[in-house]
Coordinates of N, CA, C and O in Angstrom, one line a residue:
M1 N -55.9 27.8 -11.4 CA -54.4 27.9 -11.4 C -53.8 28.0 -9.9 O -54.4 28.5 -9.3
N2 N -52.6 27.1 -10.1 CA -51.8 27.0 -9.2 C -51.2 27.9 -8.5 O -51.0 29.4 -9.0
L3 N -50.5 28.1 -7.3 CA -50.1 29.4 -6.3 C -49.1 29.9 -6.9 O -49.0 31.0 -7.6
V4 N -48.0 28.9 -7.3 CA -46.7 29.8 -8.2 C -47.2 30.6 -9.7 O -46.6 31.4 -9.9
E5 N -48.5 29.5 -10.6 CA -48.8 30.4 -11.5 C -49.3 31.7 -11.4 O -49.0 32.9 -11.7
A6 N -50.3 31.7 -9.7 CA -51.1 33.0 -9.5 C -49.8 33.9 -9.1 O -50.2 35.2 -9.6
Q7 N -48.8 33.6 -8.5 CA -47.7 34.6 -8.1 C -46.8 35.1 -9.6 O -46.4 36.2 -9.6
R8 N -46.8 34.2 -10.5 CA -46.4 34.9 -11.7 C -47.1 35.8 -11.8 O -46.5 36.7 -12.5
E9 N -48.7 35.7 -12.0 CA -49.5 36.6 -13.1 C -49.7 38.2 -12.0 O -49.8 39.3 -12.5
V10 N -49.4 37.6 -10.8 CA -49.6 38.6 -10.2 C -48.6 39.7 -10.2 O -48.6 40.7 -10.1
A11 N -47.1 39.0 -10.1 CA -45.9 39.8 -10.5 C -46.2 40.6 -11.5 O -45.5 41.4 -12.0
R12 N -46.8 40.1 -12.8 CA -46.5 40.7 -13.9 C -47.7 41.8 -13.9 O -47.4 43.2 -14.4
L13 N -48.6 41.7 -13.3 CA -49.8 42.9 -13.1 C -48.9 43.9 -12.1 O -49.3 44.8 -12.3
D14 N -48.4 43.4 -11.4 CA -47.4 44.5 -10.2 C -46.6 45.1 -11.3 O -46.6 46.3 -10.9
G15 N -46.1 44.9 -12.2 CA -44.9 45.3 -13.0 C -45.6 46.6 -14.1 O -45.5 47.5 -14.1
F16 N -46.9 46.0 -14.5 CA -47.9 47.0 -15.0 C -48.5 48.1 -14.4 O -48.6 49.1 -14.9
L17 N -48.6 47.8 -13.1 CA -49.2 48.8 -12.6 C -48.2 50.0 -11.9 O -48.7 51.2 -12.1
Y18 N -47.0 49.4 -11.7 CA -45.8 50.3 -11.4 C -45.3 51.0 -12.7 O -44.9 52.5 -12.5
G19 N -45.6 50.8 -13.8 CA -45.3 51.2 -15.0 C -46.2 52.5 -15.3 O -45.9 53.6 -15.9
A20 N -47.3 51.9 -15.3 CA -48.4 53.0 -15.9 C -48.4 54.0 -14.7 O -48.5 55.3 -15.4
A21 N -48.1 53.9 -13.0 CA -48.3 54.8 -12.3 C -47.0 55.7 -12.9 O -47.2 56.9 -12.4
A22 N -46.2 55.5 -13.1 CA -44.6 56.4 -13.4 C -44.8 56.9 -14.7 O -43.7 57.8 -15.0
M23 N -46.1 56.7 -15.5 CA -45.9 57.4 -17.0 C -46.7 58.8 -16.3 O -46.0 59.8 -17.1
V24 N -46.8 59.1 -15.5 CA -47.2 60.8 -15.2 C -45.9 62.0 -15.2 O -46.3 62.7 -15.1
G25 N -44.8 61.2 -15.1 CA -43.4 61.7 -14.9 C -43.4 62.0 -13.7 O -42.6 62.8 -13.6
C26 N -43.6 61.4 -13.1 CA -43.4 62.1 -11.3 C -43.3 60.8 -10.3 O -44.2 60.1 -9.6
I27 N -42.2 59.7 -11.0 CA -42.0 58.7 -10.5 C -41.8 58.4 -9.2 O -42.4 57.3 -8.9
R28 N -41.6 59.3 -8.5 CA -41.8 58.9 -7.1 C -42.6 59.2 -6.3 O -43.1 59.5 -5.2
G29 N -43.6 60.1 -7.2 CA -44.5 60.8 -6.4 C -45.7 60.1 -6.2 O -47.0 60.0 -5.4
Y30 N -46.0 59.1 -7.4 CA -46.9 57.9 -7.3 C -46.7 56.7 -8.0 O -46.1 56.3 -8.6
S31 N -47.5 55.4 -7.0 CA -47.1 54.1 -7.8 C -48.3 53.5 -7.4 O -49.4 53.8 -6.3
G32 N -48.1 52.1 -7.9 CA -49.1 51.4 -8.3 C -48.4 49.8 -7.8 O -47.1 49.7 -8.7
S33 N -49.1 48.9 -7.2 CA -48.3 47.3 -6.9 C -49.7 46.2 -6.8 O -50.3 47.0 -6.6
A34 N -49.3 45.5 -6.9 CA -50.1 44.5 -6.7 C -49.4 43.3 -6.0 O -48.0 42.6 -6.5
Y35 N -49.9 42.5 -5.4 CA -49.6 41.1 -4.3 C -50.3 40.7 -3.8 O -51.9 41.1 -3.9
L36 N -50.0 39.2 -3.3 CA -50.9 38.3 -2.9 C -50.8 38.2 -1.2 O -49.4 38.6 -0.8
I37 N -51.4 37.7 -0.5 CA -51.5 37.9 1.2 C -52.5 36.8 1.3 O -53.4 36.7 0.9
E38 N -51.7 35.7 2.1 CA -52.2 34.7 2.6 C -53.5 34.9 3.4 O -53.8 36.0 4.1
A39 N -55.0 34.5 3.2 CA -56.2 34.7 3.6 C -56.5 33.9 4.8 O -56.3 32.5 4.7
R40 N -56.7 33.8 5.5 CA -56.9 33.2 6.9 C -58.6 33.0 7.3 O -59.0 34.5 7.2
D41 N -59.1 32.5 8.0 CA -60.7 32.1 7.9 C -60.9 33.2 8.9 O -61.8 34.0 9.1
D42 N -59.9 33.2 9.9 CA -60.5 33.8 11.4 C -60.1 35.5 11.3 O -60.6 36.3 12.0
A43 N -59.1 35.7 10.2 CA -58.8 37.5 10.0 C -59.3 38.1 9.0 O -59.3 37.4 7.5
G44 N -59.9 39.4 9.2 CA -60.3 40.3 7.7 C -59.2 41.0 7.1 O -57.9 40.7 7.2
I45 N -59.8 41.4 5.8 CA -58.9 42.1 5.1 C -57.7 43.2 6.0 O -56.5 43.3 5.8
E46 N -58.3 44.0 7.3 CA -57.7 44.8 7.8 C -56.5 44.3 8.6 O -55.3 44.2 8.3
Q47 N -57.0 43.1 9.0 CA -56.2 42.6 9.7 C -55.1 41.4 9.0 O -53.9 41.5 9.4
A48 N -55.2 41.3 7.7 CA -54.4 40.4 6.7 C -53.6 41.8 6.4 O -52.0 41.5 6.2
L49 N -53.7 42.9 5.9 CA -53.0 43.8 5.7 C -51.8 44.2 7.1 O -50.8 44.3 6.4
K50 N -52.5 44.3 7.9 CA -51.1 44.6 9.7 C -50.2 43.9 9.1 O -49.7 43.8 9.6
G51 N -51.0 42.5 9.2 CA -50.1 41.5 9.5 C -48.9 41.2 8.3 O -47.7 41.1 8.5
F52 N -49.1 41.9 7.2 CA -48.5 41.6 5.9 C -47.5 42.9 6.3 O -46.4 42.9 6.3
Y53 N -47.9 44.2 6.7 CA -47.1 45.3 6.8 C -46.6 45.1 8.5 O -46.6 46.6 9.1
T54 N -45.3 44.3 8.9 CA -45.2 44.3 10.4 C -44.4 45.2 10.7 O -44.0 45.5 11.4
W55 N -43.7 45.9 9.5 CA -42.8 46.7 9.8 C -43.3 47.8 10.1 O -42.9 49.2 10.4
N56 N -44.8 48.2 9.6 CA -45.3 49.4 9.7 C -46.5 49.1 10.8 O -47.5 49.2 10.9
P57 N -46.4 49.5 12.3 CA -47.3 49.3 13.2 C -48.2 49.9 13.5 O -49.5 49.8 13.8
T58 N -47.8 51.3 12.8 CA -49.1 52.5 12.9 C -49.8 52.2 11.9 O -50.7 53.3 11.4
L59 N -49.7 51.2 10.8 CA -51.0 51.2 10.0 C -52.6 51.4 10.1 O -52.6 50.5 11.0
A60 N -53.2 52.3 9.8 CA -54.6 52.2 9.8 C -55.5 52.6 8.8 O -54.9 53.2 7.8
F61 N -56.7 52.1 9.3 CA -57.1 52.4 7.9 C -58.7 53.5 8.2 O -59.0 53.0 8.9
D62 N -59.1 53.8 7.4 CA -59.9 55.1 7.5 C -61.6 54.1 6.8 O -62.2 54.8 6.1
G63 N -61.5 53.1 7.6 CA -62.9 52.3 7.1 C -62.8 51.1 6.2 O -61.5 50.9 5.5
V64 N -63.5 50.1 5.8 CA -63.9 49.8 4.8 C -64.7 49.5 3.8 O -65.8 49.4 5.0
E65 N -64.6 49.6 2.7 CA -65.5 49.6 1.7 C -66.4 48.2 0.7 O -65.1 47.8 0.6
R66 N -67.1 47.7 1.0 CA -67.2 46.6 0.3 C -67.5 46.7 -1.3 O -68.8 48.1 -1.0
L67 N -66.9 46.5 -2.2 CA -67.8 47.2 -3.4 C -68.7 46.5 -3.9 O -68.8 44.9 -4.2
E68 N -70.0 46.9 -4.1 CA -71.6 46.1 -4.3 C -71.7 45.2 -5.2 O -71.8 44.1 -5.4
R69 N -70.9 46.2 -6.2 CA -70.7 45.2 -8.0 C -69.5 44.9 -7.8 O -69.3 44.1 -8.9
G70 N -68.9 44.6 -6.9 CA -67.6 43.4 -6.5 C -66.6 43.6 -7.9 O -66.0 45.0 -8.3
L71 N -66.4 42.8 -9.0 CA -65.1 43.3 -10.1 C -66.0 44.6 -10.9 O -65.0 44.9 -11.5
G72 N -67.4 44.3 -11.0 CA -67.8 45.8 -11.9 C -67.3 46.8 -11.5 O -66.8 47.6 -12.3
S73 N -67.3 46.7 -10.5 CA -67.0 47.9 -9.4 C -66.0 48.5 -9.4 O -65.5 49.7 -9.7
L74 N -64.8 47.3 -9.4 CA -63.5 47.2 -9.0 C -62.8 48.0 -10.7 O -61.9 48.9 -10.3
E75 N -63.1 48.0 -12.0 CA -62.6 48.3 -13.1 C -63.1 49.9 -12.9 O -61.7 50.3 -13.8
F76 N -64.0 50.4 -12.7 CA -64.3 51.6 -12.4 C -63.8 52.6 -11.6 O -62.8 53.7 -11.4
D77 N -63.6 51.9 -10.4 CA -62.7 52.5 -9.4 C -61.2 52.6 -8.9 O -61.4 53.6 -8.6
I78 N -60.6 51.8 -10.4 CA -59.1 51.8 -10.1 C -58.9 53.0 -11.0 O -58.0 53.2 -11.2
R79 N -59.6 53.3 -11.9 CA -59.3 54.6 -12.8 C -58.5 55.3 -12.4 O -57.5 55.9 -13.1
P80 N -59.0 56.4 -11.3 CA -58.3 57.7 -11.2 C -57.0 57.4 -10.5 O -56.2 58.4 -10.2
F81 N -56.7 56.3 -10.1 CA -55.5 55.7 -9.5 C -54.4 55.2 -10.3 O -53.0 55.3 -10.0
I82 N -55.0 54.5 -11.3 CA -54.0 54.1 -12.0 C -52.8 55.1 -13.0 O -52.1 55.0 -12.8
V83 N -53.6 56.2 -13.5 CA -52.8 57.3 -14.1 C -53.2 58.3 -13.5 O -54.4 58.6 -13.4
R84 N -52.7 59.0 -12.4 CA -53.2 60.3 -11.7 C -53.3 61.4 -12.6 O -54.6 62.2 -12.6
Q85 N -52.3 61.7 -13.5 CA -52.6 62.9 -14.2 C -51.7 62.6 -15.5 O -50.5 61.8 -15.3
T86 N -51.6 63.2 -16.4 CA -50.6 63.1 -17.5 C -50.0 64.7 -17.9 O -51.3 65.5 -18.1
P87 N -49.0 64.9 -18.1 CA -48.9 66.3 -19.3 C -49.3 66.2 -20.2 O -49.4 65.7 -21.1
R88 N -50.2 67.5 -20.5 CA -50.4 67.6 -22.1 C -51.3 66.6 -22.3 O -51.4 66.3 -23.8
T89 N -52.2 66.1 -21.7 CA -53.2 65.2 -22.2 C -54.6 65.9 -21.8 O -55.1 66.1 -20.5
S90 N -55.6 66.0 -22.8 CA -56.8 66.3 -22.5 C -57.7 65.6 -21.5 O -57.3 64.4 -21.5
D91 N -58.7 66.1 -21.4 CA -59.6 65.2 -20.2 C -60.1 63.7 -20.8 O -60.3 62.6 -20.4
V92 N -60.6 64.3 -22.2 CA -61.0 63.1 -23.0 C -59.6 61.7 -23.3 O -60.2 60.7 -22.8
D93 N -59.1 62.5 -23.7 CA -57.7 61.5 -23.8 C -57.1 60.6 -22.5 O -57.0 59.4 -22.7
L94 N -57.0 61.5 -21.4 CA -57.1 60.6 -19.8 C -58.1 60.0 -19.7 O -57.6 58.7 -19.1
S95 N -59.3 60.3 -19.6 CA -60.2 59.3 -19.5 C -59.8 58.0 -20.2 O -60.5 56.9 -19.7
D96 N -59.7 57.8 -21.6 CA -60.0 57.1 -22.5 C -58.9 55.8 -22.2 O -58.8 54.9 -21.9
L97 N -57.7 56.8 -21.7 CA -56.5 56.0 -21.5 C -56.5 55.2 -20.2 O -56.2 53.9 -19.8
R98 N -57.4 56.1 -19.2 CA -57.9 54.9 -18.0 C -58.7 54.1 -18.3 O -58.3 52.9 -17.3
A99 N -59.5 54.0 -19.4 CA -60.3 53.1 -19.4 C -59.7 51.9 -19.9 O -59.8 50.5 -19.6
Y100 N -58.8 52.1 -20.9 CA -57.9 51.1 -21.6 C -56.9 50.5 -20.8 O -56.9 49.3 -20.6
L101 N -56.5 51.1 -19.8 CA -55.6 50.6 -18.8 C -56.5 49.5 -17.8 O -55.9 48.9 -16.7
S102 N -57.1 50.1 -17.0 CA -58.5 49.4 -16.4 C -58.7 48.3 -16.7 O -59.1 47.2 -16.0
F103 N -58.9 48.1 -18.0 CA -59.6 46.7 -18.8 C -58.5 45.9 -18.8 O -58.8 44.9 -18.8
R104 N -57.4 46.5 -19.1 CA -55.7 45.3 -19.4 C -55.9 45.1 -17.6 O -55.7 43.8 -17.6
V105 N -56.3 45.9 -16.4 CA -55.5 44.9 -15.0 C -57.0 44.0 -15.1 O -56.3 43.1 -14.5
M106 N -58.2 44.4 -15.6 CA -59.2 43.5 -15.1 C -58.7 42.4 -16.1 O -59.1 41.0 -15.9
D107 N -58.4 42.4 -17.3 CA -58.1 40.9 -17.7 C -56.6 40.7 -17.5 O -56.7 39.3 -17.3
M108 N -55.7 41.2 -16.8 CA -54.9 40.3 -15.6 C -55.3 39.4 -14.6 O -55.1 38.4 -14.5
L109 N -56.4 40.4 -13.7 CA -57.1 39.6 -12.8 C -58.1 38.5 -13.1 O -57.6 37.5 -12.7
S110 N -58.4 38.4 -14.2 CA -59.3 37.5 -15.2 C -58.2 36.2 -15.0 O -58.8 34.8 -14.7
L111 N -57.2 35.9 -15.5 CA -56.2 35.2 -15.2 C -55.8 34.7 -13.8 O -55.7 33.5 -13.5
I112 N -55.9 35.6 -13.0 CA -55.1 35.5 -11.6 C -56.2 34.8 -10.9 O -56.2 33.8 -10.0
L113 N -57.3 35.1 -11.4 CA -58.9 34.6 -10.4 C -59.2 33.6 -10.8 O -60.0 33.0 -11.3
D114 N -58.5 33.2 -12.1 CA -59.0 31.9 -12.8 C -60.3 32.0 -13.7 O -60.9 30.9 -13.7
G115 N -60.1 33.1 -14.6 CA -61.8 33.2 -15.1 C -62.9 33.3 -14.5 O -63.8 33.5 -14.9
R116 N -62.7 32.9 -13.0 CA -64.2 33.0 -11.6 C -64.3 35.0 -12.1 O -63.4 35.6 -11.8
R117 N -65.9 34.9 -11.5 CA -66.4 36.1 -11.5 C -67.0 37.2 -10.7 O -67.3 38.2 -10.6
H118 N -67.3 36.3 -10.0 CA -67.9 36.5 -8.5 C -67.0 36.5 -7.4 O -66.8 35.9 -7.0
F119 N -66.8 37.8 -6.8 CA -65.8 37.9 -5.6 C -66.3 39.0 -4.8 O -66.9 40.2 -5.5
E120 N -65.8 38.7 -3.7 CA -66.1 40.0 -2.6 C -64.8 41.1 -2.8 O -63.5 40.4 -2.9
V121 N -65.1 42.3 -3.4 CA -64.0 43.1 -3.3 C -64.0 44.2 -2.1 O -65.3 45.0 -1.9
F122 N -63.3 45.0 -1.3 CA -63.3 45.3 -0.9 C -62.3 46.8 -1.0 O -61.4 46.3 -1.4
R123 N -62.4 47.8 -0.6 CA -61.6 49.6 -0.6 C -61.5 49.8 0.6 O -62.3 50.1 1.9
L124 N -59.6 49.9 0.9 CA -59.7 50.6 1.9 C -58.6 51.5 2.2 O -57.6 51.4 1.3
N125 N -58.5 52.7 2.8 CA -57.9 54.0 2.6 C -57.4 54.0 4.0 O -57.8 53.6 5.0
S126 N -55.8 54.3 3.3 CA -55.2 54.7 4.9 C -55.4 55.7 5.7 O -56.2 56.9 5.1
A127 N -55.3 55.5 6.6 CA -55.9 56.5 7.5 C -54.6 58.0 7.5 O -53.2 57.7 7.4
P128 N -55.6 59.0 7.5 CA -54.5 60.1 6.9 C -53.7 60.3 8.6 O -54.1 60.7 9.3
R129 N -52.2 60.8 8.1 CA -51.5 61.1 8.8 C -50.8 62.0 8.2 O -50.3 62.1 6.9
P130 N -50.0 63.1 8.8 CA -49.3 64.3 8.7 C -48.1 63.6 8.0 O -47.2 62.8 8.4
A131 N -47.8 64.3 6.7 CA -46.4 63.8 6.0 C -46.7 62.4 5.6 O -45.0 61.5 6.0
A132 N -47.2 61.8 5.4 CA -47.2 60.1 5.1 C -48.1 60.0 3.4 O -48.7 61.0 3.4
S133 N -47.4 59.0 3.0 CA -48.3 58.4 1.7 C -49.4 58.2 2.2 O -50.2 57.5 3.1
E134 N -50.5 58.6 1.0 CA -51.9 58.1 1.1 C -52.2 57.1 0.3 O -51.8 57.0 -1.2
C135 N -52.4 56.2 0.9 CA -52.7 54.6 0.0 C -54.1 54.1 0.2 O -55.0 54.1 0.8
V136 N -54.3 53.8 -1.2 CA -55.4 52.8 -1.1 C -55.5 51.8 -1.8 O -54.6 51.1 -2.3
F137 N -56.2 50.6 -1.1 CA -55.9 49.0 -1.0 C -57.7 48.6 -1.9 O -58.6 49.1 -1.4
F138 N -57.2 47.8 -3.2 CA -58.3 47.1 -3.4 C -58.1 45.9 -3.4 O -56.6 45.2 -3.3
C139 N -59.1 44.9 -2.5 CA -58.6 43.8 -2.0 C -59.5 42.6 -2.5 O -60.9 42.9 -2.4
I140 N -59.5 41.7 -3.7 CA -60.4 40.4 -3.8 C -59.9 39.4 -3.3 O -58.6 39.1 -3.3
K141 N -60.8 38.9 -2.3 CA -60.9 37.5 -1.5 C -60.7 36.1 -2.6 O -61.8 36.6 -3.6
A142 N -60.0 35.4 -2.9 CA -59.6 34.6 -3.8 C -58.9 32.9 -2.9 O -58.5 33.0 -3.0
D143 N -60.3 32.6 -2.4 CA -60.0 31.0 -1.9 C -58.9 31.5 -0.7 O -59.3 32.0 0.3
A144 N -57.4 30.9 -0.9 CA -56.6 31.3 0.5 C -55.9 32.4 0.0 O -54.9 32.4 1.0
A145 N -56.0 33.0 -0.7 CA -55.4 34.5 -0.8 C -56.5 35.5 -1.2 O -57.1 35.8 -1.8
W146 N -55.2 36.9 -0.5 CA -56.4 38.1 -1.1 C -55.2 38.4 -1.9 O -54.1 38.6 -1.9
V147 N -55.7 39.1 -3.3 CA -55.2 39.9 -4.0 C -55.4 41.2 -3.8 O -56.6 41.7 -3.6
V148 N -54.4 42.1 -4.0 CA -54.3 43.8 -3.5 C -53.7 44.3 -4.5 O -52.8 43.7 -4.9
L149 N -54.4 45.2 -4.8 CA -54.3 46.2 -5.6 C -53.8 47.3 -4.8 O -54.9 47.8 -4.1
Q150 N -52.5 47.7 -4.8 CA -52.8 49.1 -3.9 C -51.7 50.4 -4.8 O -51.2 50.2 -5.7
F151 N -52.3 51.7 -4.0 CA -52.2 52.6 -5.1 C -51.9 54.0 -4.0 O -52.1 54.1 -3.3
N152 N -50.6 54.1 -4.1 CA -49.8 55.2 -3.3 C -49.8 57.0 -4.0 O -49.1 56.7 -5.2
D153 N -50.4 57.7 -3.0 CA -49.5 59.1 -3.5 C -48.6 59.4 -2.7 O -49.2 59.5 -1.1
D154 N -47.6 59.5 -2.8 CA -46.1 59.9 -2.0 C -45.5 61.0 -1.7 O -44.4 61.1 -1.0
I155 N -46.8 61.8 -2.5 CA -46.0 63.2 -2.5 C -46.1 64.0 -1.0 O -45.0 64.9 -0.7
P156 N -47.7 63.9 -0.4 CA -47.1 64.2 1.2 C -45.9 63.8 2.2 O -45.1 64.6 2.5
Y157 N -45.6 62.4 1.8 CA -44.6 61.9 2.3 C -43.2 62.5 1.9 O -42.1 63.2 2.9
L158 N -43.0 63.0 0.6 CA -41.9 63.4 0.1 C -41.7 64.9 0.7 O -40.5 65.2 1.0
E159 N -42.9 65.4 0.5 CA -42.6 66.9 0.9 C -42.0 66.9 2.5 O -41.9 67.8 2.8
G160 N -42.9 66.0 3.3 CA -42.7 65.8 4.9 C -41.2 65.8 4.5 O -40.2 66.5 5.8
L161 N -40.2 65.0 4.0 CA -39.2 64.4 3.8 C -38.4 66.2 3.3 O -37.2 66.2 4.5
A162 N -38.5 66.9 2.7 CA -38.1 68.1 2.0 C -38.5 69.2 3.4 O -37.3 69.8 3.5
R163 N -39.7 69.1 4.0 CA -39.0 70.2 5.2 C -38.2 70.0 6.3 O -38.1 70.5 7.1
E164 N -38.0 68.5 6.5 CA -36.8 68.1 7.5 C -35.5 68.3 7.2 O -34.9 68.3 8.1
T165 N -35.4 68.6 6.0 CA -33.9 68.7 5.4 C -33.7 70.4 5.5 O -34.3 71.1 5.4

C-alpha cells in the first residue's frame, strides 16, 4: 500500500475510534484517534511523538512498554480504551462490545499494514500531570512510519478548567 492509501485508511480508522469513544455519552470526556508519524532511523517512538507534538513541549511519558505478542497483544490491550463505559450496559455486553470493536480496529490495521502480521508494538502512557488529559499511545512501526492509536481521558483536564472559572 502506498503512503496516500495508508493515510486514507488511517483517516478511516481515526473516525472509527473517535466515534466509538463518543458512544459513552461523554463526548468531550474521552477520545480516540489514529495518525501516522514519520519514522526516522535515529529516533525512537518517544522522540517521534515529541516531534509530532511540538506545540506541547512538556509532553513526557511514563516509560515505554514493548508488547511482547505484538499485534496479538494490541487487540486485547486497546479494549478498555475503545469504549470506557456505557450507560445501562451489563459487564458482559460491554465486554462483547469491546471485543467486537477491537476486532474491527485490527481489521482496519491489517489494511494499513498491508496484511503483514509481525510488527513491534509499543505502549506509552503520558506522564501524570495535574489537571491534564491522561493519554495512552499504542504505536506500531511500519516501514517509514509509525501508526499511532491514541486514547485520551480528558476528564481531569476538563475538571481543571472548571476549577479555574
